[in-house]
Short mmCIF file of C-alpha atoms in Angstrom, two decimals:
data_model
loop_
_atom_site.label_atom_id
_atom_site.label_comp_id
_atom_site.label_asym_id
_atom_site.label_seq_id
_atom_site.Cartn_x
_atom_site.Cartn_y
_atom_site.Cartn_z
CA MET A 1 -82.63 -68.56 -24.56
CA ASP A 2 -81.77 -64.89 -25.00
CA LYS A 3 -78.38 -65.03 -26.71
CA ILE A 4 -75.92 -67.58 -28.02
CA ALA A 5 -72.49 -67.35 -29.61
CA TYR A 6 -70.78 -70.46 -30.94
CA LEU A 7 -67.45 -71.25 -32.56
CA LEU A 8 -66.73 -73.39 -35.60
CA ALA A 9 -63.33 -74.89 -36.48
CA TRP A 10 -63.05 -72.91 -39.71
CA GLY A 11 -59.47 -73.09 -41.04
CA MET A 12 -58.25 -74.91 -37.91
CA ASP A 13 -57.46 -78.23 -39.57
CA PRO A 14 -53.75 -78.55 -40.57
CA GLU A 15 -54.88 -79.53 -44.06
CA ASP A 16 -56.98 -76.36 -44.49
CA ASP A 17 -55.56 -73.56 -46.64
CA ALA A 18 -56.88 -70.70 -44.51
CA ASP A 19 -55.78 -67.98 -46.97
CA HIS A 20 -57.58 -69.67 -49.86
CA LEU A 21 -60.71 -70.29 -47.74
CA LEU A 22 -60.75 -66.64 -46.65
CA ALA A 23 -60.35 -65.37 -50.23
CA GLN A 24 -63.26 -67.55 -51.37
CA ALA A 25 -65.42 -66.45 -48.42
CA ARG A 26 -64.69 -62.76 -49.10
CA LYS A 27 -65.59 -63.16 -52.78
CA ARG A 28 -68.92 -64.86 -51.95
CA LEU A 29 -69.63 -62.30 -49.21
CA ASN A 30 -69.26 -59.44 -51.73
CA SER A 31 -71.91 -61.14 -53.86
CA ALA A 32 -74.21 -61.52 -50.83
CA ILE A 33 -73.74 -57.82 -49.99
CA GLU A 34 -74.67 -56.86 -53.54
CA HIS A 35 -77.88 -58.88 -53.18
CA ARG A 36 -78.52 -57.25 -49.75
CA ARG A 37 -78.35 -60.52 -47.86
CA CYS A 38 -75.36 -59.32 -45.78
CA GLU A 39 -73.57 -56.16 -44.72
CA ILE A 40 -70.10 -55.38 -43.37
CA ALA A 41 -69.97 -55.21 -39.54
CA TYR A 42 -67.63 -53.21 -37.32
CA PRO A 43 -67.58 -54.89 -33.89
CA ARG A 44 -65.50 -53.52 -31.04
CA GLY A 45 -62.20 -55.29 -30.41
CA GLN A 46 -61.30 -56.80 -33.76
CA ARG A 47 -60.37 -60.49 -33.37
CA TYR A 48 -61.32 -61.75 -36.83
CA LYS A 49 -60.31 -60.82 -40.37
CA LEU A 50 -63.82 -60.86 -41.84
CA ASN A 51 -66.78 -59.40 -39.93
CA PHE A 52 -70.28 -59.15 -41.38
CA ASN A 53 -73.98 -59.30 -40.50
CA VAL A 54 -76.42 -61.71 -42.08
CA LEU A 55 -79.63 -59.73 -42.66
CA LEU A 56 -82.88 -61.44 -41.69
CA GLY A 57 -85.47 -58.70 -42.03
CA SER A 58 -84.70 -56.18 -39.28
CA ARG A 59 -82.55 -58.71 -37.43
CA ARG A 60 -78.76 -58.85 -37.79
CA ILE A 61 -76.68 -61.95 -37.09
CA LEU A 62 -73.00 -61.22 -36.46
CA VAL A 63 -70.61 -63.63 -38.22
CA GLN A 64 -66.83 -63.45 -37.90
CA ILE A 65 -64.34 -65.49 -39.94
CA GLY A 66 -60.55 -65.86 -39.80
CA ALA A 67 -59.06 -65.75 -36.30
CA LEU A 68 -56.30 -63.16 -35.91
CA GLN A 69 -54.51 -65.07 -33.13
CA ALA A 70 -53.43 -68.69 -33.12
CA ARG A 71 -54.66 -69.16 -29.52
CA GLN A 72 -58.29 -68.58 -30.52
CA LYS A 73 -60.22 -71.83 -30.38
CA GLY A 74 -62.44 -71.24 -33.40
CA GLY A 75 -61.78 -69.69 -36.78
CA MET A 76 -65.45 -68.75 -37.17
CA ARG A 77 -67.86 -67.21 -34.67
CA VAL A 78 -71.64 -66.72 -34.97
CA CYS A 79 -73.59 -64.59 -32.47
CA LEU A 80 -77.39 -64.27 -32.42
CA ASN A 81 -80.55 -63.94 -30.30
CA PRO A 82 -82.83 -66.91 -31.06
CA SER A 83 -85.75 -65.45 -29.10
CA LYS A 84 -86.24 -62.81 -31.81
CA PHE A 85 -86.19 -65.27 -34.73
CA GLU A 86 -89.08 -65.86 -37.08
CA PRO A 87 -89.96 -69.51 -37.97
CA ASP A 88 -87.88 -69.62 -41.19
CA ASP A 89 -84.92 -67.54 -40.00
CA ILE A 90 -82.75 -70.49 -38.94
CA GLN A 91 -82.92 -72.15 -42.34
CA LEU A 92 -82.27 -68.84 -44.10
CA LEU A 93 -79.22 -68.25 -41.89
CA HIS A 94 -77.82 -71.70 -42.71
CA ARG A 95 -78.44 -71.23 -46.45
CA THR A 96 -76.64 -67.89 -46.44
CA LEU A 97 -73.62 -69.24 -44.55
CA ARG A 98 -73.43 -72.29 -46.80
CA ARG A 99 -73.14 -69.98 -49.81
CA ILE A 100 -70.34 -67.98 -48.17
CA VAL A 101 -68.37 -70.78 -46.51
CA GLY A 102 -69.14 -73.60 -48.92
CA ARG A 103 -71.92 -76.15 -48.52
CA ARG A 104 -69.96 -79.29 -47.66
CA TYR A 105 -67.38 -77.47 -45.56
CA TYR A 106 -70.04 -75.61 -43.56
CA ASP A 107 -72.06 -78.79 -42.90
CA ARG A 108 -68.90 -80.50 -41.64
CA LEU A 109 -68.08 -77.58 -39.33
CA MET A 110 -71.60 -77.60 -37.87
CA MET A 111 -71.13 -81.17 -36.65
CA THR A 112 -68.83 -79.97 -33.83
CA PRO A 113 -69.82 -76.43 -32.70
CA LEU A 114 -68.42 -75.07 -29.43
CA LEU A 115 -70.36 -72.80 -27.05
CA ASN A 116 -68.75 -69.44 -26.39
CA VAL A 117 -71.65 -67.39 -24.91
CA LEU A 118 -75.04 -68.51 -23.63
CA HIS A 119 -77.72 -66.36 -21.96
CA ILE A 120 -80.60 -68.22 -20.30
CA ALA A 121 -83.62 -66.27 -19.05
CA VAL A 122 -86.80 -67.00 -17.08
CA ASP A 123 -89.81 -64.65 -17.10
CA ILE A 124 -91.98 -64.48 -13.97
CA GLU A 125 -95.37 -62.86 -14.50
CA ASN A 126 -97.51 -60.98 -11.96
CA VAL A 127 -94.46 -60.04 -9.89
CA CYS A 128 -93.39 -56.42 -9.45
CA LEU A 129 -89.64 -55.96 -8.96
CA SER A 130 -90.07 -52.93 -6.70
CA ARG A 131 -92.19 -55.05 -4.32
CA THR A 132 -89.81 -58.00 -4.34
CA LEU A 133 -86.61 -58.40 -2.37
CA VAL A 134 -83.88 -60.19 -4.28
CA ARG A 135 -81.10 -61.96 -2.43
CA TYR A 136 -78.00 -63.10 -4.34
CA LYS A 137 -76.27 -65.75 -2.23
CA HIS A 138 -72.58 -66.65 -2.06
CA GLY A 139 -71.42 -63.37 -3.55
CA GLN A 140 -67.67 -62.99 -3.24
CA ARG A 141 -65.83 -59.89 -2.11
CA MET A 142 -65.26 -58.65 -5.67
CA THR A 143 -68.87 -59.18 -6.77
CA VAL A 144 -70.37 -56.01 -8.23
CA PHE A 145 -73.96 -55.12 -7.38
CA GLY A 146 -75.69 -52.39 -9.30
CA LYS A 147 -79.26 -51.22 -9.75
CA ILE A 148 -81.13 -48.88 -12.06
CA ILE A 149 -83.95 -46.84 -10.53
CA ASN A 150 -86.54 -44.82 -12.44
CA GLN A 151 -85.86 -41.22 -11.40
CA ARG A 152 -89.50 -40.16 -11.72
CA SER A 153 -91.25 -43.05 -9.95
CA GLY A 154 -88.40 -44.23 -7.73
CA LEU A 155 -89.12 -47.84 -8.74
CA VAL A 156 -86.29 -50.31 -9.17
CA GLU A 157 -86.02 -51.48 -12.78
CA THR A 158 -82.78 -53.50 -12.93
CA MET A 159 -80.38 -55.27 -10.57
CA ASN A 160 -77.04 -56.61 -11.79
CA PHE A 161 -74.79 -59.11 -10.03
CA GLY A 162 -71.34 -60.42 -10.92
CA SER A 163 -67.91 -58.93 -11.51
CA VAL A 164 -66.87 -57.61 -14.90
CA THR A 165 -64.24 -60.33 -15.32
CA SER A 166 -66.49 -63.18 -14.15
CA ASP A 167 -67.38 -66.05 -16.49
CA TYR A 168 -71.01 -65.63 -15.43
CA GLN A 169 -73.04 -62.49 -14.83
CA THR A 170 -76.62 -62.36 -13.59
CA THR A 171 -79.35 -59.77 -13.76
CA VAL A 172 -82.93 -59.30 -12.60
CA TYR A 173 -84.97 -56.62 -14.35
CA ASP A 174 -88.45 -55.35 -15.11
CA LYS A 175 -89.31 -56.97 -18.44
CA ARG A 176 -92.56 -55.02 -18.84
CA THR A 177 -90.68 -51.73 -18.66
CA GLU A 178 -88.23 -52.93 -21.30
CA ARG A 179 -91.07 -53.93 -23.64
CA ILE A 180 -92.77 -50.54 -23.22
CA HIS A 181 -89.47 -48.80 -23.95
CA ASP A 182 -88.97 -50.88 -27.12
CA ALA A 183 -92.54 -50.14 -28.26
CA LEU A 184 -91.99 -46.39 -27.73
CA GLN A 185 -88.75 -46.51 -29.68
CA ALA A 186 -90.48 -48.28 -32.56
CA LEU A 187 -93.23 -45.64 -32.53
CA LEU A 188 -90.70 -42.78 -32.64
CA ARG A 189 -88.63 -44.51 -35.30
CA ASP A 190 -91.67 -44.84 -37.59
CA LYS A 191 -93.19 -41.41 -36.89
CA GLY A 192 -92.77 -40.47 -40.56
CA ALA A 193 -94.44 -43.64 -41.82
CA ASP A 194 -97.96 -43.96 -43.18
CA ASP A 195 -100.98 -43.88 -40.87
CA SER A 196 -101.58 -47.64 -40.92
CA LEU A 197 -98.06 -48.41 -39.64
CA LYS A 198 -98.26 -45.73 -36.95
CA ALA A 199 -101.64 -47.05 -35.84
CA ASN A 200 -100.15 -50.52 -35.56
CA ARG A 201 -97.29 -49.18 -33.43
CA VAL A 202 -99.80 -47.43 -31.16
CA ARG A 203 -101.76 -50.68 -30.74
CA GLN A 204 -98.55 -52.48 -29.82
CA LEU A 205 -97.73 -49.84 -27.22
CA LYS A 206 -101.21 -50.05 -25.69
CA ALA A 207 -100.90 -53.84 -25.53
CA GLU A 208 -97.60 -53.54 -23.62
CA LEU A 209 -99.09 -50.99 -21.22
CA GLY A 210 -101.89 -53.46 -20.46
CA ARG A 211 -99.57 -56.35 -19.66
CA ALA A 212 -99.14 -57.72 -16.14
CA PRO A 213 -95.87 -56.81 -14.38
CA THR A 214 -93.12 -59.27 -15.25
CA ILE A 215 -89.58 -59.71 -14.01
CA ARG A 216 -86.86 -61.52 -15.92
CA VAL A 217 -84.05 -63.46 -14.24
CA GLU A 218 -81.17 -63.92 -16.64
CA ILE A 219 -77.96 -65.93 -16.34
CA ARG A 220 -75.34 -64.67 -18.77
CA GLY A 221 -72.61 -67.18 -19.46
CA GLN A 222 -70.09 -64.77 -20.96
CA LYS A 223 -67.05 -67.08 -21.08
CA LEU A 224 -67.91 -70.74 -21.53
CA HIS A 225 -64.41 -71.61 -22.73
CA SER A 226 -65.52 -73.38 -25.91
CA ARG A 227 -67.69 -76.12 -24.41
CA PRO A 228 -69.15 -78.81 -26.68
CA LEU A 229 -72.93 -79.05 -26.76
CA ALA A 230 -72.72 -82.44 -25.05
CA ASP A 231 -71.66 -80.57 -21.88
CA LEU A 232 -74.80 -78.42 -21.65
CA ALA A 233 -76.04 -80.33 -18.59
CA LEU A 234 -72.73 -79.60 -16.83
CA LEU A 235 -73.04 -75.81 -16.97
CA ARG A 236 -73.12 -74.01 -13.63
CA ASN A 237 -76.62 -73.27 -12.35
CA ASP A 238 -76.55 -69.75 -10.96
CA PHE A 239 -80.34 -69.74 -10.57
CA THR A 240 -79.73 -71.48 -7.22
CA ARG A 241 -78.03 -68.33 -5.91
CA PHE A 242 -81.26 -66.32 -5.94
CA GLU A 243 -83.98 -65.98 -3.31
CA PHE A 244 -87.12 -63.87 -3.74
CA VAL A 245 -89.45 -62.42 -1.13
CA ALA A 246 -92.78 -60.80 -2.05
CA LEU A 247 -93.49 -57.69 0.00
CA GLY A 248 -97.26 -57.49 -0.27
CA GLY A 249 -99.48 -54.92 -1.82
CA GLY A 250 -100.26 -57.27 -4.70
CA SER A 251 -98.80 -56.43 -8.05
CA ASP A 252 -99.70 -52.74 -7.90
CA PRO A 253 -96.46 -50.74 -7.58
CA GLN A 254 -98.42 -47.52 -6.92
CA LYS A 255 -100.01 -48.75 -3.66
CA PRO A 256 -98.19 -47.05 -0.77
CA MET A 257 -96.10 -49.12 1.64
CA SER A 258 -95.70 -48.57 5.34
CA LEU A 259 -92.78 -46.43 6.47
CA VAL A 260 -91.17 -49.41 8.25
CA LEU A 261 -91.37 -51.59 5.16
CA ARG A 262 -89.99 -48.84 2.96
CA ALA A 263 -87.09 -48.33 5.37
CA PHE A 264 -86.34 -52.06 5.44
CA ILE A 265 -86.39 -52.31 1.63
CA ALA A 266 -84.09 -49.30 1.28
CA MET A 267 -81.61 -50.80 3.75
CA VAL A 268 -81.62 -54.16 1.94
CA TYR A 269 -80.86 -52.41 -1.35
CA GLN A 270 -78.22 -50.21 0.23
CA PHE A 271 -76.43 -52.57 2.62
CA GLY A 272 -77.74 -56.09 2.01
CA LEU A 273 -80.07 -58.44 3.84
CA LYS A 274 -77.99 -59.32 6.93
CA PRO A 275 -77.16 -55.69 7.91
CA ALA A 276 -80.81 -54.70 7.33
CA LEU A 277 -82.10 -57.45 9.63
CA ALA A 278 -79.44 -56.59 12.21
CA ALA A 279 -80.52 -52.94 12.19
CA PHE A 280 -84.03 -53.92 13.33
CA LYS A 281 -82.75 -56.18 16.09
CA HIS A 282 -84.02 -55.20 19.58
CA THR A 283 -86.60 -52.82 18.08
CA LYS A 284 -90.39 -52.99 18.27
CA LYS A 285 -90.60 -53.92 14.59
CA ALA A 286 -87.98 -56.70 14.73
CA ARG A 287 -90.53 -59.51 14.87
CA VAL A 288 -92.57 -58.02 12.04
CA ILE A 289 -89.55 -57.76 9.75
CA HIS A 290 -88.21 -61.24 10.55
CA ARG A 291 -91.64 -62.78 10.12
CA LEU A 292 -92.05 -61.03 6.76
CA TRP A 293 -88.74 -62.43 5.52
CA ARG A 294 -89.47 -65.98 6.70
CA GLU A 295 -93.10 -66.25 5.62
CA ARG A 296 -92.88 -64.61 2.22
CA GLN A 297 -90.12 -66.70 0.70
CA SER A 298 -91.28 -67.41 -2.82
CA ARG A 299 -92.67 -70.85 -3.56
CA TRP A 300 -92.68 -70.36 -7.33
CA TRP A 301 -88.90 -70.15 -7.63
CA LYS A 302 -87.65 -73.65 -8.61
CA PRO A 303 -84.04 -73.16 -9.77
CA GLU A 304 -83.16 -76.83 -10.26
CA SER A 305 -86.28 -77.56 -12.29
CA MET A 306 -85.80 -74.46 -14.42
CA TRP A 307 -82.16 -75.20 -15.18
CA SER A 308 -82.96 -78.77 -16.23
CA HIS A 309 -84.70 -77.34 -19.30
CA VAL A 310 -81.58 -75.58 -20.62
CA PRO A 311 -80.51 -78.41 -23.00
CA ASP A 312 -84.07 -78.57 -24.35
CA ALA A 313 -84.12 -74.79 -24.84
CA VAL A 314 -80.95 -74.95 -26.93
CA ARG A 315 -82.28 -77.86 -28.99
CA ALA A 316 -85.58 -76.06 -29.56
CA THR A 317 -83.81 -73.29 -31.48
CA GLY A 318 -83.10 -75.75 -34.31
CA LEU A 319 -79.65 -74.23 -34.78
CA PHE A 320 -77.73 -77.49 -34.49
CA HIS A 321 -78.17 -81.01 -35.80
CA ASP A 322 -78.66 -83.86 -33.31
CA THR A 323 -75.13 -85.12 -34.01
CA ALA A 324 -73.74 -81.90 -32.48
CA TYR A 325 -75.13 -82.98 -29.08
CA GLY A 326 -73.24 -86.26 -29.16
CA ALA A 327 -76.24 -88.32 -30.33
CA VAL A 328 -75.48 -91.54 -32.10
CA GLN A 329 -76.75 -91.65 -35.65
CA PRO A 330 -79.04 -94.63 -36.42
CA VAL A 331 -77.37 -97.38 -38.44
CA ALA A 332 -80.08 -97.21 -41.12
CA THR A 333 -79.17 -93.62 -42.00
CA LEU A 334 -75.42 -94.10 -42.09
CA THR A 335 -73.84 -93.76 -45.51
CA THR A 336 -70.74 -95.67 -46.55
CA PRO A 337 -68.26 -94.41 -49.14
CA PRO A 338 -68.34 -96.18 -52.50
CA ALA A 339 -65.99 -99.11 -52.88
CA VAL A 340 -62.75 -98.38 -54.64
CA ARG A 341 -61.96 -100.78 -57.47
CA ARG A 342 -58.36 -101.91 -57.46
CA ARG A 343 -56.60 -102.24 -60.76
#
């Protein structure tokens, strides 16, 4: 899971005094900022009255409190990337938010979180994107297709699918290239550090350069319309819209391709699969191209099986209690309020 944003019903109950809750939260936030546990945030498109980051080492968790419009479905929004969390980060995040929101109130809100954004990703190792044809099925007329190509090598690094206004967007990109870029940025950022830190950054860069090629397929649910966690299994599976075809040459992107294969790949990227196949119709290479497409359909791509693990991936983050998924609490752990003595 690459990103998640969820909503909490902060100040949404008719009995809640939103102004008083906000004043208390702002006072506690100022204390957290003084102790360097939080910092003020300035996100684009202000929709909340209070915006701040919870600081977890070098990681920043965006938290927004106090909806500006009555039509917003949650008075509190939390956005984070669980894949970059350290083992104790989740508990530290909850402790910090309990201090700011109030322990009992925060625990009550976390019983019914609503999903706003969810990015699910699958990494496929030993596959080079520039030697793999990617077909995105059932694209509508307004679907946007874009690609990023390395100007020096001419290798494809990223392919994006989905319109800007769509609830879901999808992307396929070279994960190894992204990791190398991040390692280089870290090295440049710490160029003034001591020798031991710079040596560590160099080792990290060398490790990334030695990795096998990897592509990442990512489904970005940008607008989930405040779904409860119990509906995770009902989310649309856009993994089924992809087909992959390996083009040969192993995983070495530097090995030269034949002119015919290079022409076919360029036409697929430029015009799409059907026009590219049609262009080779009635030519001497028609059988070769059609056979390549039929015989090299990937066997490792299992979209249904992959998507079935989404609920488990969300649970594995440890962000939410079991009750948030609609689980029934065991009778033995239920607590009953103390009896009230009548006078």
